[in-house]
Tab-separated table of C-alpha atoms in Angstrom:
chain	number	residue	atom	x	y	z
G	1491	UNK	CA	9.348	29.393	47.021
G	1492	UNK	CA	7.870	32.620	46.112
G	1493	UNK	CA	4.189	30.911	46.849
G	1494	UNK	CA	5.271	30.069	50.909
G	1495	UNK	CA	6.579	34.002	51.197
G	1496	UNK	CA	3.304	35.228	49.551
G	1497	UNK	CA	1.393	32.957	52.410
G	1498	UNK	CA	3.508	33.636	54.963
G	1499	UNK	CA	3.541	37.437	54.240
G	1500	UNK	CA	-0.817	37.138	54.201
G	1501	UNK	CA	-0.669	35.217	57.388
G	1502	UNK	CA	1.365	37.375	59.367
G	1503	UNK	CA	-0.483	40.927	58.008
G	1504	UNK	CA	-3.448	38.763	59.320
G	1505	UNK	CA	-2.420	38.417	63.083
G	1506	UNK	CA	-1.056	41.656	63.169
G	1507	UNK	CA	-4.665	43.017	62.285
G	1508	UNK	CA	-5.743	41.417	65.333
G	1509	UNK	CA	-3.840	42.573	67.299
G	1510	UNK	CA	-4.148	45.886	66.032
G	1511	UNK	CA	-7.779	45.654	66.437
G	1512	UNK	CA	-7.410	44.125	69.743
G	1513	UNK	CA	-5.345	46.504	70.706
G	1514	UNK	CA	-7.461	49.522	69.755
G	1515	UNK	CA	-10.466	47.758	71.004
G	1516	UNK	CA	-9.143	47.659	74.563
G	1517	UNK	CA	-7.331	50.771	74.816
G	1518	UNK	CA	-11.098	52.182	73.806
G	1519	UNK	CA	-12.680	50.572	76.994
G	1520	UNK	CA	-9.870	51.174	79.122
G	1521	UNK	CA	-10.612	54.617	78.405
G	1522	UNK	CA	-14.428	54.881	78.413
G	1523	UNK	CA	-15.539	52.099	80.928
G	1524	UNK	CA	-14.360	53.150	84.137
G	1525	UNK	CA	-14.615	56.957	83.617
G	1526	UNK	CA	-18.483	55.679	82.813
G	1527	UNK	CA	-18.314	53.527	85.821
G	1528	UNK	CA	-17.370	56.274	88.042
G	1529	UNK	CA	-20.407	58.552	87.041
G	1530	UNK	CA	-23.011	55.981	86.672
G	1531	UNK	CA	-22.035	54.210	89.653
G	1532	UNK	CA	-21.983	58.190	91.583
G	1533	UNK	CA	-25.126	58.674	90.266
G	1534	UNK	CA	-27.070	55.729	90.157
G	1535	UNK	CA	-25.745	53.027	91.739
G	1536	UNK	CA	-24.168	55.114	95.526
G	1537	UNK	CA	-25.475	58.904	94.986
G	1538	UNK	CA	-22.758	60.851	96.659
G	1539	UNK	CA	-20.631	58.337	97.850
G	1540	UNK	CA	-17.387	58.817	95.589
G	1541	UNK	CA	-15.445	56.102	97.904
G	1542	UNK	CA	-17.714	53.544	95.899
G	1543	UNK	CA	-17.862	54.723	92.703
G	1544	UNK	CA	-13.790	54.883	92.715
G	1545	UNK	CA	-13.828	51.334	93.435
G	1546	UNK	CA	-16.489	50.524	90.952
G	1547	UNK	CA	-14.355	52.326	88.354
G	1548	UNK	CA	-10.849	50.405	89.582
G	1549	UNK	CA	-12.763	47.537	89.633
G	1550	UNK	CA	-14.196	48.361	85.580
G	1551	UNK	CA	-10.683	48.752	84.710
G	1552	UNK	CA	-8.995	45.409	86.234
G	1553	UNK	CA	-11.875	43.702	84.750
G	1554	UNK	CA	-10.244	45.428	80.924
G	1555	UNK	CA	-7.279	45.216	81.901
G	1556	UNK	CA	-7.688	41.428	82.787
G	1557	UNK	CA	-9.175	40.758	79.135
G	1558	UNK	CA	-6.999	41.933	77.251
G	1559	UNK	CA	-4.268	39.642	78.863
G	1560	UNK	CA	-6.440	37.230	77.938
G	1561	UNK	CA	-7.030	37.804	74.505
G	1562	UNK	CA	-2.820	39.059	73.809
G	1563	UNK	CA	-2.356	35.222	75.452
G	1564	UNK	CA	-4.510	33.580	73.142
G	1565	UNK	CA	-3.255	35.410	70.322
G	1566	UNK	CA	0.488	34.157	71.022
G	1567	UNK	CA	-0.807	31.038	71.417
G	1568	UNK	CA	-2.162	31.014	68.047
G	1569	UNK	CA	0.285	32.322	66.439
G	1570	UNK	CA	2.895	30.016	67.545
G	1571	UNK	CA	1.050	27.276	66.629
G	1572	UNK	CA	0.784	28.753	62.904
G	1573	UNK	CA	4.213	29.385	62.788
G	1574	UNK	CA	5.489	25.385	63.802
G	1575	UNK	CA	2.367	24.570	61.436
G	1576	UNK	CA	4.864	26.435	58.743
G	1577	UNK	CA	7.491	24.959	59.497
G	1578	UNK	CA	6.697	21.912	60.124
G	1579	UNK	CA	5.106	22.446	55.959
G	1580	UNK	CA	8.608	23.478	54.984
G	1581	UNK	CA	10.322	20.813	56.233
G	1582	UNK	CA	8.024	18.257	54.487
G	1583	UNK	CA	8.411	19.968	51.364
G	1584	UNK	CA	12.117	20.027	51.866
G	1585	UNK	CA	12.035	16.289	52.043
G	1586	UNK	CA	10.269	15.611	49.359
């Protein structure tokens, strides 16, 4: 008994590092990437035109914002999967 807790206790401080990291990771770029969007894009990209680099930087963080809905689906996914993979362990242990 105390052996499933132990791995159920690892596997759920694992996903919630993920997420954590994931987390982190994207509230970092949804930060940095379209502030650096708007500048380079004034810049470099459209000097002077601040209509375009505004869009390039709404654009920068849709494209963030779009991943990370990505990555927080796939990460349910997968962690719903582990957790009827437990159960699914219990119960045959149960039987037996």
């Amino acid at each position: 008994m105390s052996e499933q807790v132990a791995a159920s206790k690892t596997a759920h401080e694992v996903v919630s590092n993920s997420v954590l990291f994931s987390l982190i990771f994207f509230s970092g770029a949804m930060a940095l990437l379209p502030i650096s969007t708007y500048f380079g894009s004034l810049n470099y990209i459209w000097p002077g035109n601040t209509t375009y680099a505004a869009l390039s930087a709404v654009l920068a963080a849709n494209i963030v914002l779009v991943g990370y809905i990505i990555i927080a689906a796939r990460d349910d996914t997968s962690s719903r999967e582990e957790s009827q993979r437990a159960a699914s362990k219990l119960e045959s242990k149960k039987e037996r």
